[in-house]
CSV table of C-alpha atoms and ligand atoms in Angstrom, one decimal:
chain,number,residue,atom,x,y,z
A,7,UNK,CA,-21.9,-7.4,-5.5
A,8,UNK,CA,-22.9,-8.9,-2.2
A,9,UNK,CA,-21.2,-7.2,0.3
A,10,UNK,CA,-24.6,-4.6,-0.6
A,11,UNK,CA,-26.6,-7.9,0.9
A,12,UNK,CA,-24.7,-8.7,3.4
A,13,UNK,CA,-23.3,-5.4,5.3
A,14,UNK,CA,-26.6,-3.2,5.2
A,15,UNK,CA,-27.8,-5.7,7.6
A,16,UNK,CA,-24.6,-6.4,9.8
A,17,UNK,CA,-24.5,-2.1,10.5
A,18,UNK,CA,-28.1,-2.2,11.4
A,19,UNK,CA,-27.2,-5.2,13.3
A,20,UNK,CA,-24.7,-3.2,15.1
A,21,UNK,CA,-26.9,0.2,15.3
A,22,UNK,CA,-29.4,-1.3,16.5
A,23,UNK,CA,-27.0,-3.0,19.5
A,24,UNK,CA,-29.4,-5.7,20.8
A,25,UNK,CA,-28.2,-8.2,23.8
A,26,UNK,CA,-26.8,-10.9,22.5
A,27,UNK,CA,-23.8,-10.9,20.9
A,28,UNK,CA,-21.8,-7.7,22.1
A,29,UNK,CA,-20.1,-8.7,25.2
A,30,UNK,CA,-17.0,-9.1,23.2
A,31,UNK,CA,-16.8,-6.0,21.8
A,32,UNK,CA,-17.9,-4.2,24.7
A,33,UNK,CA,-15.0,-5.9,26.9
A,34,UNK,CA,-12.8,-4.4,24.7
A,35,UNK,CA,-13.7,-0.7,24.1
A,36,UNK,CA,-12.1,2.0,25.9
A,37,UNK,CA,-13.5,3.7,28.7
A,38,UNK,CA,-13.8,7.1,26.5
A,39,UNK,CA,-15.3,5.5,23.2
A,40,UNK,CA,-18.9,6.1,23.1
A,41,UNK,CA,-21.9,3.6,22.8
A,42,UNK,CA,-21.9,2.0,19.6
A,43,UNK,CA,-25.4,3.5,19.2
A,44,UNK,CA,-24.1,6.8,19.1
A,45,UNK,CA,-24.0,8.3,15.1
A,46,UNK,CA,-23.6,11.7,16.5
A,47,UNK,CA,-19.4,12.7,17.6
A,48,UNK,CA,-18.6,11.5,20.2
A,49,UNK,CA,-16.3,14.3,22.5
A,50,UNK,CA,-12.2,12.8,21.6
A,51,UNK,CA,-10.1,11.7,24.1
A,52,UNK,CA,-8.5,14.4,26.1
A,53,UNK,CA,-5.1,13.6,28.5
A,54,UNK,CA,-1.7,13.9,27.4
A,55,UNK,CA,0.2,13.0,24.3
A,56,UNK,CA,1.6,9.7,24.9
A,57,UNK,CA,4.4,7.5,22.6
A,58,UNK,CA,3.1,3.9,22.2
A,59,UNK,CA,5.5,1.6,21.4
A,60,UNK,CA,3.2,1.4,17.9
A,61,UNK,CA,4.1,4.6,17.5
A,62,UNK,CA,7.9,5.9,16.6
A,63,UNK,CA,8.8,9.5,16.0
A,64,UNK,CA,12.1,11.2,14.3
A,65,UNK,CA,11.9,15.2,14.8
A,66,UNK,CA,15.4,15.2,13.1
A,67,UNK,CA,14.2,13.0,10.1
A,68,UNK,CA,10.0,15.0,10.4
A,69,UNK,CA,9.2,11.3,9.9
A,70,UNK,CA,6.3,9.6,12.4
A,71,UNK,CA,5.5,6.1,11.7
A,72,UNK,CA,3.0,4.1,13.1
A,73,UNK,CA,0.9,0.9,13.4
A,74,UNK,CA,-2.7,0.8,12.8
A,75,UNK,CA,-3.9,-3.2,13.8
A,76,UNK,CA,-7.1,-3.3,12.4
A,77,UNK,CA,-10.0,-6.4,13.4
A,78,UNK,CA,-11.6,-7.7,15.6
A,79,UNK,CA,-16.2,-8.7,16.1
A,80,UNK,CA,-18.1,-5.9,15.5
A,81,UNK,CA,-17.6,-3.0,16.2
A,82,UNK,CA,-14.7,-3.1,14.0
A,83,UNK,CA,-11.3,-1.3,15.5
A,84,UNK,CA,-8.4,0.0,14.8
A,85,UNK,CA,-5.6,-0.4,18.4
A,86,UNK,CA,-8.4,-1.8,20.1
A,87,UNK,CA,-10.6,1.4,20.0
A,88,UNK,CA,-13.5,2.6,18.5
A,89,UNK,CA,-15.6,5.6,17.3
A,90,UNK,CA,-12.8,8.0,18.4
A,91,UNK,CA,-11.2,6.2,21.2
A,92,UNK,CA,-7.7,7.3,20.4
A,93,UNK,CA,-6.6,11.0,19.0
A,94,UNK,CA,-3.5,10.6,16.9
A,95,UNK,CA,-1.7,13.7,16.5
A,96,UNK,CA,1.1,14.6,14.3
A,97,UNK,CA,3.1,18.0,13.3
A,98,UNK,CA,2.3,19.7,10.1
A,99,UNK,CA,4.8,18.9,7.6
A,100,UNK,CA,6.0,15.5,8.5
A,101,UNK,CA,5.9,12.2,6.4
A,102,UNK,CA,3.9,10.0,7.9
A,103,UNK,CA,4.1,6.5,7.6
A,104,UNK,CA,0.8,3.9,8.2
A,105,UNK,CA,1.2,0.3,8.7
A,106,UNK,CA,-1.9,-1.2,8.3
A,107,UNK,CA,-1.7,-4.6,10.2
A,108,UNK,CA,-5.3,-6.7,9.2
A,109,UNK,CA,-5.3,-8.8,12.5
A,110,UNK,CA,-8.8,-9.7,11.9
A,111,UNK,CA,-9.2,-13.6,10.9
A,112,UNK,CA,-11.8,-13.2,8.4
A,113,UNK,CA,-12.6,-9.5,7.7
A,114,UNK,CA,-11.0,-7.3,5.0
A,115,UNK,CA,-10.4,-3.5,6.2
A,116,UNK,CA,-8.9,-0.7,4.7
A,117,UNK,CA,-7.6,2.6,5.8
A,118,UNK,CA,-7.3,6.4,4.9
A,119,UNK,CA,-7.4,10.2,6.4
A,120,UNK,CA,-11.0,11.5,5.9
A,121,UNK,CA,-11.5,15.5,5.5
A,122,UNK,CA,-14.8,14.8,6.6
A,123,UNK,CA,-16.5,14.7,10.2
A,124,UNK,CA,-18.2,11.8,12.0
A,125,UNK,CA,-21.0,10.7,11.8
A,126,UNK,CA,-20.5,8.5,9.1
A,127,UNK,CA,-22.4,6.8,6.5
A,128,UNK,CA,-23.2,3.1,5.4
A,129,UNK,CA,-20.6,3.8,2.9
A,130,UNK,CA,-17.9,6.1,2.8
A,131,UNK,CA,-16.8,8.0,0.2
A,132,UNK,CA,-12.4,6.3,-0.9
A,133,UNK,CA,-11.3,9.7,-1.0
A,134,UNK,CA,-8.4,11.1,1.0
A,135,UNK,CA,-7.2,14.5,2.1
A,136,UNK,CA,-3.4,14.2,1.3
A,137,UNK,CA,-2.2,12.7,-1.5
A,138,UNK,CA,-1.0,8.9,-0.9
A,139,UNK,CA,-3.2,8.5,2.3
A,140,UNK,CA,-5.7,5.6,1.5
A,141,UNK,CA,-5.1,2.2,0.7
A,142,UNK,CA,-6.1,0.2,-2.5
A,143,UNK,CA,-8.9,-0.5,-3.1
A,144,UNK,CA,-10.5,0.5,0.4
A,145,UNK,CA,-13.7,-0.4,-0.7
A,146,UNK,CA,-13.7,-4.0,-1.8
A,147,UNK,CA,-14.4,-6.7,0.6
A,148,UNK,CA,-12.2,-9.5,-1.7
A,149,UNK,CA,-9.3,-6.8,-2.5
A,150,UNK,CA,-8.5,-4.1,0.0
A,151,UNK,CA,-6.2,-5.5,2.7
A,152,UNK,CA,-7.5,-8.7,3.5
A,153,UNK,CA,-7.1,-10.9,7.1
A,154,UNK,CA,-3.3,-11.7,7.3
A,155,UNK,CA,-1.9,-8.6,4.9
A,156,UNK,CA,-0.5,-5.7,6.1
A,157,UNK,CA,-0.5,-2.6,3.7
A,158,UNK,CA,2.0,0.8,4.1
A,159,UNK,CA,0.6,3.9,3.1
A,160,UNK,CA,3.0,7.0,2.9
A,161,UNK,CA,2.1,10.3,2.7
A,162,UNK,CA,3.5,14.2,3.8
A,163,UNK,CA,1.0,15.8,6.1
A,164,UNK,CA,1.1,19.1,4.8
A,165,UNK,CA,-1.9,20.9,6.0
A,166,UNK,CA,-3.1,21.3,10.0
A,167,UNK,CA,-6.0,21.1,10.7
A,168,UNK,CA,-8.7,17.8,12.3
A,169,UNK,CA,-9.1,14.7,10.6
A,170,UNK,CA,-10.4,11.4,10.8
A,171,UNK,CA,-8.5,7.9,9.7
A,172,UNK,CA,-11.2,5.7,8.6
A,173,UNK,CA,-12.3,2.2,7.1
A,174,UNK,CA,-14.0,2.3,3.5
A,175,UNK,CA,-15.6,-1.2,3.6
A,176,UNK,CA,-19.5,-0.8,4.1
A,177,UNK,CA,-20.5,-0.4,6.7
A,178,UNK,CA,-17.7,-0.6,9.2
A,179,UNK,CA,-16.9,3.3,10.0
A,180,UNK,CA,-20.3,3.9,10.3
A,181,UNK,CA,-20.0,1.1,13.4
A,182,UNK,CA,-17.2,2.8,14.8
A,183,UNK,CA,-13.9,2.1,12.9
A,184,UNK,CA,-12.7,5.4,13.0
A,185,UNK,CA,-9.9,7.5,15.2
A,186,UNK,CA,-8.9,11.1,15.0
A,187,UNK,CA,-6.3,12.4,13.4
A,188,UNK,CA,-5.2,15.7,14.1
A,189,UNK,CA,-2.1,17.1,12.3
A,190,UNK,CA,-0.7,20.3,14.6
A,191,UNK,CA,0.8,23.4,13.8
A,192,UNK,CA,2.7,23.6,17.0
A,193,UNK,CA,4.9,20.2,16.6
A,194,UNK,CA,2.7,18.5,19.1
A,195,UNK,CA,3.0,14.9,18.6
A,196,UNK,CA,1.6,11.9,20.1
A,197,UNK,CA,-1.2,9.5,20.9
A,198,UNK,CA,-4.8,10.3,23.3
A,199,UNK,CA,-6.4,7.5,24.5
A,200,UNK,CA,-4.1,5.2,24.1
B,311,LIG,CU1,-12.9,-2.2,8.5
């Protein structure tokens, strides 16, 4: 089992910041995301609900489907943003749709709607909210969705309330590889911090 070697000591690499090697990842983080030395919430991203072209909506079909591109150094990302940098927000209700698109070139990822808040752990728990919202194996660093793959998931989101879509691999939402994921009661719909 090495990812337990290895990630313990990329996260503390990452918690602890340093100088060196975090221009990168700094570059490309969102004005609103947080420092990635943060563990506590950071506040979401407020504005209006905007339509990325990752992101299509069907009011007559109650069908949203969208792509998550997932990679990146450290910290990890989902869209280019990290530790809340975006606010997805769906109606209650709706099938939802997830492509998970792993652009990273040498770093599996995985994906699935937490019930619970940031901050996060070293390793999160692969449990989902709604039934169908995780992919396989989120977990494992040689079989969740590895560099190259992209993975659906499909599931109804039938309960408002605030969420969090978030990577399982050691590690990595604990670094920042996390949105929010709000699913309204008022058929709000659309993307913050985008
Ligand atoms: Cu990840």
């Amino acid at each position: 089992m090495k990812r337990f070697s290895i990630f313990p000591a990329l996260a503390f690499a990452v918690a602890c910041g340093g100088g060196e090697p975090a221009e990168g990842a700094a570059d490309s983080a969102p004005a609103v995301a947080a420092p990635a030395a943060t563990v506590s919430a950071p506040v979401a991203p407020t504005g209006p609900l905007t339509m990325p072209d990752w992101f299509h909506v069907d009011a007559d079909a109650q069908t949203v489907h969208m792509t998550l591109t997932a990679g990146g150094t450290p910290p990890w990302h989902y869209n280019d943003a990290q530790h809340g940098g975006q606010a997805i927000t769906v109606p209650v209700g709706y099938t939802i749709t997830i492509d998970l698109v792993n652009d990273d070139p040498v770093m599996a990822h995985s994906l699935g709607i937490s019930a619970d808040p940031p901050p996060f752990g070293g390793v999160v728990e692969a449990v989902t909210v709604f039934d169908g919202a995780i992919t396989e194996n989120p977990a494992s660093m040689v079989d969740s969705t590895m560099p190259g793959e992209t993975e659906a998931v499909t599931f109804v989101a039938e309960t408002a309330g605030d969420y969090w879509i978030v990577c399982y691999i050691t590690g990595h939402s604990f670094s920042g590889m996390w949105l929010y994921f709000n699913v309204s009661s008022d058929g709000s719909v659309g993307v913050q911090g985008a």
